[in-house]
CSV table of C-alpha atoms and ligand atoms in Angstrom, one decimal:
chain,number,residue,atom,x,y,z
A,11,UNK,CA,131.3,123.8,111.8
A,12,UNK,CA,130.5,121.7,108.8
A,13,UNK,CA,132.2,122.1,105.5
A,14,UNK,CA,130.6,121.2,102.3
A,15,UNK,CA,132.8,120.0,99.6
A,16,UNK,CA,131.4,120.2,96.1
A,17,UNK,CA,133.0,117.8,93.6
A,18,UNK,CA,133.9,119.5,90.3
A,19,UNK,CA,131.4,118.7,87.5
A,20,UNK,CA,133.3,116.6,85.0
A,21,UNK,CA,131.6,115.8,81.8
A,22,UNK,CA,131.5,112.1,81.1
A,23,UNK,CA,129.8,109.8,78.6
A,24,UNK,CA,127.2,109.1,81.3
A,25,UNK,CA,126.4,112.8,81.6
A,26,UNK,CA,125.1,113.0,78.1
A,27,UNK,CA,121.4,113.8,77.8
A,28,UNK,CA,119.2,110.7,77.8
A,29,UNK,CA,117.1,109.8,74.8
A,30,UNK,CA,113.6,111.3,74.7
A,31,UNK,CA,110.8,108.9,75.5
A,32,UNK,CA,107.3,109.8,74.5
A,33,UNK,CA,104.8,108.4,77.0
A,34,UNK,CA,101.8,108.3,74.6
A,35,UNK,CA,103.8,106.5,71.9
A,36,UNK,CA,105.2,104.0,74.5
A,37,UNK,CA,101.7,103.5,75.9
A,38,UNK,CA,100.1,102.8,72.5
A,39,UNK,CA,102.9,100.4,71.5
A,40,UNK,CA,102.5,98.6,74.7
A,41,UNK,CA,98.7,98.3,74.1
A,42,UNK,CA,99.4,96.6,70.8
A,43,UNK,CA,101.9,94.2,72.5
A,44,UNK,CA,105.0,95.8,70.8
A,45,UNK,CA,108.2,97.0,72.2
A,46,UNK,CA,107.7,100.5,73.7
A,47,UNK,CA,111.1,101.6,72.2
A,48,UNK,CA,111.1,100.5,68.6
A,49,UNK,CA,107.4,99.5,68.2
A,50,UNK,CA,108.5,96.4,66.1
A,51,UNK,CA,109.5,93.6,68.5
A,52,UNK,CA,107.0,91.6,70.5
A,53,UNK,CA,106.6,92.7,74.2
A,54,UNK,CA,105.2,89.3,75.4
A,55,UNK,CA,106.4,85.8,75.0
A,56,UNK,CA,103.2,84.3,76.5
A,57,UNK,CA,99.8,85.6,77.4
A,58,UNK,CA,100.9,87.7,80.4
A,59,UNK,CA,104.7,86.8,80.4
A,60,UNK,CA,106.8,89.9,79.3
A,61,UNK,CA,109.7,88.8,77.2
A,62,UNK,CA,113.2,89.4,78.6
A,63,UNK,CA,114.3,91.7,75.7
A,64,UNK,CA,113.1,93.0,72.4
A,65,UNK,CA,114.0,90.7,69.5
A,66,UNK,CA,114.5,93.8,67.1
A,67,UNK,CA,116.2,96.5,69.2
A,68,UNK,CA,117.4,94.5,72.2
A,69,UNK,CA,115.7,96.6,74.8
A,70,UNK,CA,115.8,94.9,78.2
A,71,UNK,CA,112.3,94.4,79.6
A,72,UNK,CA,113.3,92.7,82.8
A,73,UNK,CA,113.2,95.9,84.9
A,74,UNK,CA,109.5,96.3,84.5
A,75,UNK,CA,107.4,96.1,87.7
A,76,UNK,CA,103.8,96.0,86.4
A,77,UNK,CA,102.8,93.7,89.4
A,78,UNK,CA,99.1,94.0,90.1
A,79,UNK,CA,98.4,97.3,88.4
A,80,UNK,CA,97.1,95.9,85.2
A,81,UNK,CA,94.6,93.7,87.0
A,82,UNK,CA,93.4,96.7,89.1
A,83,UNK,CA,93.0,98.8,85.9
A,84,UNK,CA,91.1,96.0,84.2
A,85,UNK,CA,88.8,95.7,87.2
A,86,UNK,CA,88.1,99.5,87.0
A,87,UNK,CA,87.6,99.5,83.2
A,88,UNK,CA,85.4,96.4,83.1
A,89,UNK,CA,83.4,97.5,86.1
A,90,UNK,CA,82.7,100.9,84.4
A,91,UNK,CA,81.4,98.9,81.3
A,92,UNK,CA,79.5,96.1,83.0
A,93,UNK,CA,77.8,97.8,86.0
A,94,UNK,CA,76.1,100.6,84.0
A,95,UNK,CA,75.0,98.0,81.4
A,96,UNK,CA,73.5,95.9,84.3
A,97,UNK,CA,71.7,98.9,85.8
A,98,UNK,CA,70.4,100.0,82.5
A,99,UNK,CA,69.1,96.6,81.5
A,100,UNK,CA,67.6,96.0,85.0
A,101,UNK,CA,65.7,99.3,85.1
A,102,UNK,CA,64.4,99.3,81.5
A,103,UNK,CA,63.7,95.6,80.9
A,104,UNK,CA,64.0,93.7,84.2
A,105,UNK,CA,64.8,90.2,82.6
A,106,UNK,CA,65.0,87.1,84.8
A,107,UNK,CA,68.0,86.7,87.0
A,108,UNK,CA,69.3,83.5,85.4
A,109,UNK,CA,69.2,85.2,82.0
A,110,UNK,CA,71.1,88.2,83.4
A,111,UNK,CA,73.7,86.0,85.1
A,112,UNK,CA,74.2,84.0,81.8
A,113,UNK,CA,75.0,87.2,80.1
A,114,UNK,CA,76.9,89.3,82.6
A,115,UNK,CA,79.3,86.6,84.0
A,116,UNK,CA,80.7,85.6,80.6
A,117,UNK,CA,80.8,89.2,79.5
A,118,UNK,CA,82.8,90.2,82.5
A,119,UNK,CA,85.1,87.2,82.1
A,120,UNK,CA,85.7,87.7,78.3
A,121,UNK,CA,86.2,91.5,78.7
A,122,UNK,CA,88.8,90.9,81.5
A,123,UNK,CA,90.7,88.4,79.5
A,124,UNK,CA,90.7,90.6,76.4
A,125,UNK,CA,92.0,93.6,78.3
A,126,UNK,CA,94.6,92.1,80.6
A,127,UNK,CA,97.5,91.8,78.0
A,128,UNK,CA,96.9,95.3,76.4
A,129,UNK,CA,96.7,97.0,79.7
A,130,UNK,CA,99.8,95.2,81.0
A,131,UNK,CA,101.6,96.2,77.8
A,132,UNK,CA,100.6,99.8,78.3
A,133,UNK,CA,101.8,99.8,81.9
A,134,UNK,CA,105.2,98.4,80.9
A,135,UNK,CA,105.3,101.0,78.1
A,136,UNK,CA,104.6,103.8,80.5
A,137,UNK,CA,107.2,102.5,83.0
A,138,UNK,CA,109.8,102.4,80.2
A,139,UNK,CA,108.9,106.0,79.0
A,140,UNK,CA,109.0,107.4,82.5
A,141,UNK,CA,112.3,105.6,83.2
A,142,UNK,CA,110.7,103.9,86.2
A,143,UNK,CA,112.5,101.2,88.1
A,144,UNK,CA,115.4,99.8,86.1
A,145,UNK,CA,114.4,101.4,82.8
A,146,UNK,CA,116.7,104.4,83.6
A,147,UNK,CA,120.1,103.5,82.1
A,148,UNK,CA,121.5,106.5,83.9
A,149,UNK,CA,120.7,105.0,87.2
A,150,UNK,CA,120.3,101.2,86.7
A,151,UNK,CA,120.4,100.3,90.3
A,152,UNK,CA,116.8,101.5,91.1
B,18,ZN,ZN1,112.4,97.0,70.5
């Protein structure tokens, strides 16, 4: 027979309710390249390099795990802009292939580069708001 022992619940400082984190606010702050917590400090120290911590509120950014998600999201977004544009121009105007390539390739490259940093910032902001990975100070080991 198995006995289950239930440890008595003891209120500690760690058991205090965690601060509320708004996902939309954190996402928009990340889009602007700002700290998802305070909205003031910079999130990036280089083009795609997330800073170690916020210079204003001290929020630690090292637990973020954006990995390849921003790149996938940028591919989806840019694809949904460029492909319909290509189909529309091809069916309505049918310009020469070299002319089309001279427009679509730079357009794809420029849109991708413009969107990468904001999308990565948004991903880090959402991870912070949802307490993913190490952003949960109640359980910092994850
Ligand atoms: Zn901050």
